[in-house]
Amino acid sequence: LLAAASPATEESSWVLLWKAFRSGEARVALGVGAGLQLLQQISGINVAVYYGPKIFTLAHFSKHFSILLSSAVSLAQLAATLLLALLVDKVGRRIMALVGCALMAVSLIILGLAFCMPEEDAGFLALTGVLIYRVAFSISLGPLPYIITAEIFPAAYRAPGVSLCWAVNWLSNFGVSLTFLPMLNTIGDAATFFIYAGVCLLAMVFVWACVPETNGVSMDGDDGGAAPTESTPRLGGGSGGTGVSAALPAARGLIATANAGAAAGGWVRDWGTRVLPDRGLAARMSSIGQFVEDRILSNDLGIERIAVVGWFLL
């Protein structure tokens, strides 16, 4: 994939992003993208994933049973992710995000209340809270920030714009991982989860006030950088080509798992004739990049499918 995008194109896209930022054209898009990535991490997901068994242990489940419960919750999260893949284009990104954030806030309040109750009642409430939280996250702040971030930038500087937003994601991930246990020890279990519930409510306000509906918007960048509306919610100025560099942020490494079902046969045949013939590594990578570009431009490879499947794999 990397071979399909020339160094000159990548360099020019960064220059275009810098110019668009200085002129103010890219600031809103960067703010929305980075804000979604930040809120995804500080909403408490790493707590629920990394420390899931510990949460159940604190709720007075045995260590062995806590691990089993965490595995069961992960299966429920997988089912919710698949549900989102089916609904995201029918319902819309904003509605799914708002509903998911509301459920996340409720579930974290439930989880906080579990640690305010007697031991005999805390276990079931904690399990309910974690289960609802993980399912709600999987239909909202889990995959949707990746989908929306890849859709709000013009094609001319989509790749660097998305890259910067995703860097915010990993920095936030690092910060939450470092601060959860100290915060837990300092202010207590219940207060920690109530704080995360407040973050989810803040995420609802952010989505409602700042995030446009990008469902059905062309990825070709032919909107000319129009102001965000229901029909043209692109958040940056300018326009650009539809080369592989515009598709890289969402497509990299996820092609083999992005589509399923009836299209699979055609994919395999096309992949076999376009990519697999024995050629040099550079030629193969170029063919893969062209294959991805053709599929995206023909709408055979939905950007939302790439992001949903890719998020879960990560």
mmCIF file of C-alpha atoms in Angstrom:
data_model
loop_
_atom_site.group_PDB
_atom_site.id
_atom_site.type_symbol
_atom_site.label_atom_id
_atom_site.label_comp_id
_atom_site.label_asym_id
_atom_site.label_seq_id
_atom_site.Cartn_x
_atom_site.Cartn_y
_atom_site.Cartn_z
ATOM 1 C CA LEU A 1 0.000 0.000 0.000
ATOM 2 C CA LEU A 2 2.773 2.414 0.907
ATOM 3 C CA ALA A 3 4.429 1.866 -2.444
ATOM 4 C CA ALA A 4 1.274 2.975 -4.217
ATOM 5 C CA ALA A 5 1.530 6.495 -2.838
ATOM 6 C CA SER A 6 4.503 8.462 -4.099
ATOM 7 C CA PRO A 7 6.695 10.397 -1.606
ATOM 8 C CA ALA A 8 5.948 13.592 -3.480
ATOM 9 C CA THR A 9 2.218 13.094 -3.011
ATOM 10 C CA GLU A 10 2.622 12.403 0.699
ATOM 11 C CA GLU A 11 4.843 15.461 1.149
ATOM 12 C CA SER A 12 2.486 17.728 -0.731
ATOM 13 C CA SER A 13 -0.466 16.534 1.350
ATOM 14 C CA TRP A 14 1.309 17.585 4.555
ATOM 15 C CA VAL A 15 2.105 20.958 3.009
ATOM 16 C CA LEU A 16 -1.529 21.365 1.989
ATOM 17 C CA LEU A 17 -2.664 20.463 5.509
ATOM 18 C CA TRP A 18 -0.314 23.046 7.020
ATOM 19 C CA LYS A 19 -1.534 25.739 4.629
ATOM 20 C CA ALA A 20 -5.163 24.807 5.282
ATOM 21 C CA PHE A 21 -4.546 24.944 9.027
ATOM 22 C CA ARG A 22 -2.912 28.365 8.834
ATOM 23 C CA SER A 23 -5.789 29.685 6.749
ATOM 24 C CA GLY A 24 -8.346 28.179 9.143
ATOM 25 C CA GLU A 25 -9.831 25.758 6.617
ATOM 26 C CA ALA A 26 -8.612 22.601 8.384
ATOM 27 C CA ARG A 27 -8.967 23.687 11.987
ATOM 28 C CA VAL A 28 -12.554 22.558 12.456
ATOM 29 C CA ALA A 29 -11.877 19.167 10.867
ATOM 30 C CA LEU A 30 -8.802 18.652 13.034
ATOM 31 C CA GLY A 31 -10.735 19.733 16.103
ATOM 32 C CA VAL A 32 -13.592 17.331 15.414
ATOM 33 C CA GLY A 33 -11.298 14.432 14.529
ATOM 34 C CA ALA A 34 -8.919 14.900 17.433
ATOM 35 C CA GLY A 35 -11.824 15.532 19.809
ATOM 36 C CA LEU A 36 -13.516 12.270 18.878
ATOM 37 C CA GLN A 37 -10.286 10.326 19.258
ATOM 38 C CA LEU A 38 -9.605 11.919 22.652
ATOM 39 C CA LEU A 39 -13.123 11.302 23.935
ATOM 40 C CA GLN A 40 -12.973 7.695 22.779
ATOM 41 C CA GLN A 41 -10.052 7.025 25.093
ATOM 42 C CA ILE A 42 -10.924 9.165 28.112
ATOM 43 C CA SER A 43 -14.457 7.734 28.216
ATOM 44 C CA GLY A 44 -13.011 4.788 30.130
ATOM 45 C CA ILE A 45 -12.764 2.034 27.521
ATOM 46 C CA ASN A 46 -9.216 1.096 28.457
ATOM 47 C CA VAL A 47 -10.362 0.744 32.028
ATOM 48 C CA ALA A 48 -13.117 -1.655 31.006
ATOM 49 C CA VAL A 49 -10.802 -3.686 28.756
ATOM 50 C CA TYR A 50 -7.463 -3.701 30.547
ATOM 51 C CA TYR A 51 -8.863 -3.881 34.062
ATOM 52 C CA GLY A 52 -12.082 -5.786 33.382
ATOM 53 C CA PRO A 53 -11.151 -8.792 35.544
ATOM 54 C CA LYS A 54 -9.927 -6.449 38.276
ATOM 55 C CA ILE A 55 -13.248 -4.597 38.250
ATOM 56 C CA PHE A 56 -15.114 -7.869 38.693
ATOM 57 C CA THR A 57 -12.709 -8.876 41.463
ATOM 58 C CA LEU A 58 -13.336 -5.560 43.214
ATOM 59 C CA ALA A 59 -17.043 -6.385 42.900
ATOM 60 C CA HIS A 60 -16.310 -9.580 44.863
ATOM 61 C CA PHE A 61 -16.307 -12.149 42.063
ATOM 62 C CA SER A 62 -13.587 -14.798 42.277
ATOM 63 C CA LYS A 63 -10.487 -14.262 40.117
ATOM 64 C CA HIS A 64 -11.210 -17.249 37.908
ATOM 65 C CA PHE A 65 -14.850 -16.282 37.399
ATOM 66 C CA SER A 66 -13.831 -12.664 36.727
ATOM 67 C CA ILE A 67 -11.704 -13.770 33.761
ATOM 68 C CA LEU A 68 -14.579 -15.860 32.397
ATOM 69 C CA LEU A 69 -16.948 -12.911 32.744
ATOM 70 C CA SER A 70 -14.517 -10.656 30.872
ATOM 71 C CA SER A 71 -14.392 -13.159 28.005
ATOM 72 C CA ALA A 72 -18.187 -13.324 27.849
ATOM 73 C CA VAL A 73 -18.416 -9.528 27.769
ATOM 74 C CA SER A 74 -15.912 -9.442 24.891
ATOM 75 C CA LEU A 75 -18.140 -11.783 22.893
ATOM 76 C CA ALA A 76 -21.070 -9.434 23.475
ATOM 77 C CA GLN A 77 -18.881 -6.580 22.259
ATOM 78 C CA LEU A 78 -18.110 -8.510 19.070
ATOM 79 C CA ALA A 79 -21.835 -8.985 18.414
ATOM 80 C CA ALA A 80 -22.451 -5.259 18.969
ATOM 81 C CA THR A 81 -19.677 -4.354 16.517
ATOM 82 C CA LEU A 82 -21.258 -6.521 13.839
ATOM 83 C CA LEU A 83 -24.614 -4.869 14.590
ATOM 84 C CA LEU A 84 -23.066 -1.447 14.023
ATOM 85 C CA ALA A 85 -21.688 -2.578 10.664
ATOM 86 C CA LEU A 86 -25.255 -3.383 9.610
ATOM 87 C CA LEU A 87 -26.872 -0.206 10.969
ATOM 88 C CA VAL A 88 -24.325 2.556 10.523
ATOM 89 C CA ASP A 89 -25.385 3.431 6.970
ATOM 90 C CA LYS A 90 -29.103 3.073 7.667
ATOM 91 C CA VAL A 91 -29.341 5.007 10.920
ATOM 92 C CA GLY A 92 -26.465 7.453 10.524
ATOM 93 C CA ARG A 93 -23.277 8.178 12.445
ATOM 94 C CA ARG A 94 -24.602 10.946 14.698
ATOM 95 C CA ILE A 95 -27.620 9.015 15.974
ATOM 96 C CA MET A 96 -25.572 5.911 16.705
ATOM 97 C CA ALA A 97 -22.973 8.018 18.514
ATOM 98 C CA LEU A 98 -25.541 9.873 20.609
ATOM 99 C CA VAL A 99 -27.404 6.715 21.621
ATOM 100 C CA GLY A 100 -24.176 4.899 22.436
ATOM 101 C CA CYS A 101 -22.765 7.756 24.524
ATOM 102 C CA ALA A 102 -26.011 7.993 26.507
ATOM 103 C CA LEU A 103 -25.929 4.266 27.258
ATOM 104 C CA MET A 104 -22.256 4.487 28.203
ATOM 105 C CA ALA A 105 -22.998 7.246 30.709
ATOM 106 C CA VAL A 106 -25.844 5.232 32.251
ATOM 107 C CA SER A 107 -23.746 2.083 32.467
ATOM 108 C CA LEU A 108 -20.854 3.883 34.161
ATOM 109 C CA ILE A 109 -23.254 5.368 36.700
ATOM 110 C CA ILE A 110 -24.522 1.829 37.340
ATOM 111 C CA LEU A 111 -20.943 0.647 37.739
ATOM 112 C CA GLY A 112 -20.187 3.448 40.178
ATOM 113 C CA LEU A 113 -23.300 2.635 42.201
ATOM 114 C CA ALA A 114 -22.189 -0.990 42.385
ATOM 115 C CA PHE A 115 -19.210 0.084 44.458
ATOM 116 C CA CYS A 116 -21.458 2.046 46.812
ATOM 117 C CA MET A 117 -23.607 -0.969 47.667
ATOM 118 C CA PRO A 118 -23.189 -3.913 50.039
ATOM 119 C CA GLU A 119 -20.998 -6.750 48.807
ATOM 120 C CA GLU A 120 -23.843 -9.178 48.182
ATOM 121 C CA ASP A 121 -25.546 -6.792 45.733
ATOM 122 C CA ALA A 122 -22.515 -5.273 44.013
ATOM 123 C CA GLY A 123 -21.516 -8.195 41.788
ATOM 124 C CA PHE A 124 -24.578 -8.394 39.553
ATOM 125 C CA LEU A 125 -24.793 -4.610 39.231
ATOM 126 C CA ALA A 126 -21.119 -4.376 38.242
ATOM 127 C CA LEU A 127 -21.577 -7.086 35.623
ATOM 128 C CA THR A 128 -24.618 -5.281 34.209
ATOM 129 C CA GLY A 129 -22.757 -1.990 34.062
ATOM 130 C CA VAL A 130 -19.695 -3.409 32.298
ATOM 131 C CA LEU A 131 -21.808 -5.373 29.808
ATOM 132 C CA ILE A 132 -23.935 -2.377 28.815
ATOM 133 C CA TYR A 133 -20.865 -0.169 28.643
ATOM 134 C CA ARG A 134 -18.902 -2.457 26.319
ATOM 135 C CA VAL A 135 -21.891 -2.988 24.018
ATOM 136 C CA ALA A 136 -22.690 0.738 23.916
ATOM 137 C CA PHE A 137 -19.055 1.593 23.202
ATOM 138 C CA SER A 138 -19.027 -0.843 20.284
ATOM 139 C CA ILE A 139 -21.892 0.970 18.559
ATOM 140 C CA SER A 140 -20.590 4.475 19.163
ATOM 141 C CA LEU A 141 -17.233 5.743 20.409
ATOM 142 C CA GLY A 142 -15.500 2.510 19.431
ATOM 143 C CA PRO A 143 -15.588 2.424 15.613
ATOM 144 C CA LEU A 144 -17.338 5.709 14.784
ATOM 145 C CA PRO A 145 -14.417 8.074 15.493
ATOM 146 C CA TYR A 146 -12.358 6.179 12.916
ATOM 147 C CA ILE A 147 -15.165 6.302 10.348
ATOM 148 C CA ILE A 148 -15.982 9.969 10.852
ATOM 149 C CA THR A 149 -12.353 11.086 11.020
ATOM 150 C CA ALA A 150 -11.698 9.476 7.629
ATOM 151 C CA GLU A 151 -14.707 11.260 6.134
ATOM 152 C CA ILE A 152 -14.395 14.856 7.320
ATOM 153 C CA PHE A 153 -11.147 15.791 5.566
ATOM 154 C CA PRO A 154 -10.876 16.760 1.888
ATOM 155 C CA ALA A 155 -8.978 14.221 -0.187
ATOM 156 C CA ALA A 156 -6.091 16.639 -0.731
ATOM 157 C CA TYR A 157 -4.876 16.283 2.860
ATOM 158 C CA ARG A 158 -6.982 13.484 4.271
ATOM 159 C CA ALA A 159 -4.033 11.168 4.978
ATOM 160 C CA PRO A 160 -2.012 13.562 7.182
ATOM 161 C CA GLY A 161 -5.154 14.927 8.839
ATOM 162 C CA VAL A 162 -6.323 11.479 9.870
ATOM 163 C CA SER A 163 -2.799 10.539 10.955
ATOM 164 C CA LEU A 164 -2.636 13.474 13.366
ATOM 165 C CA CYS A 165 -6.042 12.640 14.820
ATOM 166 C CA TRP A 166 -5.071 9.025 15.365
ATOM 167 C CA ALA A 167 -1.853 10.147 17.073
ATOM 168 C CA VAL A 168 -4.096 11.931 19.587
ATOM 169 C CA ASN A 169 -5.887 8.614 20.111
ATOM 170 C CA TRP A 170 -2.740 6.745 21.080
ATOM 171 C CA LEU A 171 -1.443 9.546 23.285
ATOM 172 C CA SER A 172 -4.784 9.564 25.101
ATOM 173 C CA ASN A 173 -4.649 5.781 25.395
ATOM 174 C CA PHE A 174 -1.248 6.068 27.056
ATOM 175 C CA GLY A 175 -2.442 8.742 29.475
ATOM 176 C CA VAL A 176 -5.555 6.846 30.574
ATOM 177 C CA SER A 177 -3.580 3.654 31.117
ATOM 178 C CA LEU A 178 -1.174 5.502 33.401
ATOM 179 C CA THR A 179 -3.755 7.444 35.402
ATOM 180 C CA PHE A 180 -6.542 4.932 36.065
ATOM 181 C CA LEU A 181 -5.046 3.040 38.985
ATOM 182 C CA PRO A 182 -3.649 6.176 40.716
ATOM 183 C CA MET A 183 -7.043 7.853 40.319
ATOM 184 C CA LEU A 184 -8.755 4.735 41.643
ATOM 185 C CA ASN A 185 -6.527 4.738 44.725
ATOM 186 C CA THR A 186 -6.892 8.480 45.290
ATOM 187 C CA ILE A 187 -10.617 9.173 44.887
ATOM 188 C CA GLY A 188 -12.077 5.681 45.146
ATOM 189 C CA ASP A 189 -13.876 3.251 42.881
ATOM 190 C CA ALA A 190 -17.288 4.901 42.646
ATOM 191 C CA ALA A 191 -15.988 8.442 42.057
ATOM 192 C CA THR A 192 -13.697 7.205 39.264
ATOM 193 C CA PHE A 193 -16.574 5.702 37.322
ATOM 194 C CA PHE A 194 -18.777 8.725 37.938
ATOM 195 C CA ILE A 195 -16.050 10.884 36.373
ATOM 196 C CA TYR A 196 -15.977 8.657 33.301
ATOM 197 C CA ALA A 197 -19.771 8.918 33.116
ATOM 198 C CA GLY A 198 -19.383 12.683 33.032
ATOM 199 C CA VAL A 199 -16.940 12.339 30.142
ATOM 200 C CA CYS A 200 -19.542 10.325 28.211
ATOM 201 C CA LEU A 201 -22.096 13.079 28.758
ATOM 202 C CA LEU A 202 -19.517 15.572 27.500
ATOM 203 C CA ALA A 203 -19.037 13.355 24.436
ATOM 204 C CA MET A 204 -22.791 13.542 23.769
ATOM 205 C CA VAL A 205 -22.659 17.343 23.819
ATOM 206 C CA PHE A 206 -19.600 17.332 21.562
ATOM 207 C CA VAL A 207 -21.238 15.039 19.002
ATOM 208 C CA TRP A 208 -24.476 17.033 19.057
ATOM 209 C CA ALA A 209 -22.785 20.421 18.698
ATOM 210 C CA CYS A 210 -19.721 19.752 16.572
ATOM 211 C CA VAL A 211 -19.892 16.514 14.597
ATOM 212 C CA PRO A 212 -21.633 16.579 11.191
ATOM 213 C CA GLU A 213 -23.529 13.663 9.703
ATOM 214 C CA THR A 214 -21.180 12.131 7.128
ATOM 215 C CA ASN A 215 -23.397 9.232 6.078
ATOM 216 C CA GLY A 216 -23.649 9.011 2.301
ATOM 217 C CA VAL A 217 -20.974 11.636 1.629
ATOM 218 C CA SER A 218 -18.674 10.852 -1.293
ATOM 219 C CA MET A 219 -15.075 10.040 -0.427
ATOM 220 C CA ASP A 220 -13.889 11.409 -3.773
ATOM 221 C CA GLY A 221 -13.334 14.913 -2.434
ATOM 222 C CA ASP A 222 -15.439 16.481 -5.185
ATOM 223 C CA ASP A 223 -17.470 18.663 -2.881
ATOM 224 C CA GLY A 224 -15.014 21.523 -3.286
ATOM 225 C CA GLY A 225 -14.576 21.969 0.438
ATOM 226 C CA ALA A 226 -18.107 23.140 1.041
ATOM 227 C CA ALA A 227 -19.186 24.211 4.489
ATOM 228 C CA PRO A 228 -20.635 21.415 6.639
ATOM 229 C CA THR A 229 -24.295 20.752 5.989
ATOM 230 C CA GLU A 230 -26.480 17.668 6.028
ATOM 231 C CA SER A 231 -25.668 17.069 2.362
ATOM 232 C CA THR A 232 -22.032 18.220 2.268
ATOM 233 C CA PRO A 233 -20.508 17.904 5.731
ATOM 234 C CA ARG A 234 -16.868 18.146 4.649
ATOM 235 C CA LEU A 235 -15.053 20.203 7.270
ATOM 236 C CA GLY A 236 -12.001 21.399 5.400
ATOM 237 C CA GLY A 237 -11.385 23.594 2.429
ATOM 238 C CA GLY A 238 -9.961 22.660 -0.914
ATOM 239 C CA SER A 239 -10.273 19.556 -2.967
ATOM 240 C CA GLY A 240 -7.923 16.939 -4.196
ATOM 241 C CA GLY A 241 -7.357 13.795 -6.145
ATOM 242 C CA THR A 242 -8.657 10.406 -5.273
ATOM 243 C CA GLY A 243 -5.337 8.595 -5.094
ATOM 244 C CA VAL A 244 -4.390 5.803 -2.763
ATOM 245 C CA SER A 245 -2.940 8.254 -0.243
ATOM 246 C CA ALA A 246 -6.484 9.432 0.542
ATOM 247 C CA ALA A 247 -7.591 5.891 1.304
ATOM 248 C CA LEU A 248 -4.569 4.796 3.317
ATOM 249 C CA PRO A 249 -5.729 5.970 6.762
ATOM 250 C CA ALA A 250 -8.641 3.563 6.789
ATOM 251 C CA ALA A 251 -7.538 0.879 4.360
ATOM 252 C CA ARG A 252 -4.067 -0.052 5.542
ATOM 253 C CA GLY A 253 -3.804 -3.658 6.598
ATOM 254 C CA LEU A 254 -7.538 -4.324 6.661
ATOM 255 C CA ILE A 255 -8.411 -5.270 3.116
ATOM 256 C CA ALA A 256 -8.677 -9.028 3.572
ATOM 257 C CA THR A 257 -11.318 -8.708 6.287
ATOM 258 C CA ALA A 258 -13.280 -5.661 5.196
ATOM 259 C CA ASN A 259 -16.042 -7.239 3.107
ATOM 260 C CA ALA A 260 -17.844 -10.541 3.410
ATOM 261 C CA GLY A 261 -20.798 -12.413 2.051
ATOM 262 C CA ALA A 262 -21.741 -12.439 -1.593
ATOM 263 C CA ALA A 263 -18.929 -10.166 -2.708
ATOM 264 C CA ALA A 264 -16.262 -12.496 -1.329
ATOM 265 C CA GLY A 265 -16.058 -14.658 -4.444
ATOM 266 C CA GLY A 266 -15.491 -11.721 -6.748
ATOM 267 C CA TRP A 267 -12.920 -10.293 -4.374
ATOM 268 C CA VAL A 268 -10.952 -13.513 -4.337
ATOM 269 C CA ARG A 269 -11.002 -13.823 -8.106
ATOM 270 C CA ASP A 270 -10.017 -10.181 -8.610
ATOM 271 C CA TRP A 271 -7.313 -10.392 -5.960
ATOM 272 C CA GLY A 272 -5.900 -13.526 -7.553
ATOM 273 C CA THR A 273 -5.665 -12.032 -11.027
ATOM 274 C CA ARG A 274 -4.490 -8.575 -9.965
ATOM 275 C CA VAL A 275 -2.145 -9.177 -7.055
ATOM 276 C CA LEU A 276 -0.880 -12.720 -6.730
ATOM 277 C CA PRO A 277 1.132 -13.263 -9.952
ATOM 278 C CA ASP A 278 4.785 -13.716 -9.105
ATOM 279 C CA ARG A 279 6.423 -10.324 -9.415
ATOM 280 C CA GLY A 280 8.798 -8.197 -7.395
ATOM 281 C CA LEU A 281 7.791 -6.872 -3.965
ATOM 282 C CA ALA A 282 7.485 -3.265 -5.129
ATOM 283 C CA ALA A 283 5.280 -4.289 -8.056
ATOM 284 C CA ARG A 284 3.079 -6.385 -5.769
ATOM 285 C CA MET A 285 2.628 -3.541 -3.287
ATOM 286 C CA SER A 286 1.746 -1.191 -6.141
ATOM 287 C CA SER A 287 -0.868 -3.663 -7.409
ATOM 288 C CA ILE A 288 -2.365 -3.987 -3.926
ATOM 289 C CA GLY A 289 -2.593 -0.211 -3.642
ATOM 290 C CA GLN A 290 -4.268 0.080 -7.045
ATOM 291 C CA PHE A 291 -6.655 -2.730 -6.119
ATOM 292 C CA VAL A 292 -7.711 -0.891 -2.946
ATOM 293 C CA GLU A 293 -8.136 2.386 -4.812
ATOM 294 C CA ASP A 294 -10.299 0.800 -7.503
ATOM 295 C CA ARG A 295 -12.536 -0.842 -4.910
ATOM 296 C CA ILE A 296 -12.999 2.368 -2.940
ATOM 297 C CA LEU A 297 -13.746 4.452 -6.009
ATOM 298 C CA SER A 298 -16.266 1.876 -7.267
ATOM 299 C CA ASN A 299 -17.942 1.872 -3.821
ATOM 300 C CA ASP A 300 -17.259 -1.874 -3.569
ATOM 301 C CA LEU A 301 -15.199 -1.310 -0.434
ATOM 302 C CA GLY A 302 -17.167 0.783 2.043
ATOM 303 C CA ILE A 303 -14.985 2.986 4.236
ATOM 304 C CA GLU A 304 -17.257 2.279 7.188
ATOM 305 C CA ARG A 305 -16.712 -1.483 6.805
ATOM 306 C CA ILE A 306 -12.952 -1.019 6.811
ATOM 307 C CA ALA A 307 -13.059 1.113 9.944
ATOM 308 C CA VAL A 308 -15.516 -1.098 11.860
ATOM 309 C CA VAL A 309 -13.618 -4.315 11.181
ATOM 310 C CA GLY A 310 -10.247 -2.663 11.619
ATOM 311 C CA TRP A 311 -11.185 -1.125 14.952
ATOM 312 C CA PHE A 312 -12.268 -4.478 16.344
ATOM 313 C CA LEU A 313 -9.124 -6.224 15.100
ATOM 314 C CA LEU A 314 -6.957 -3.548 16.726
#
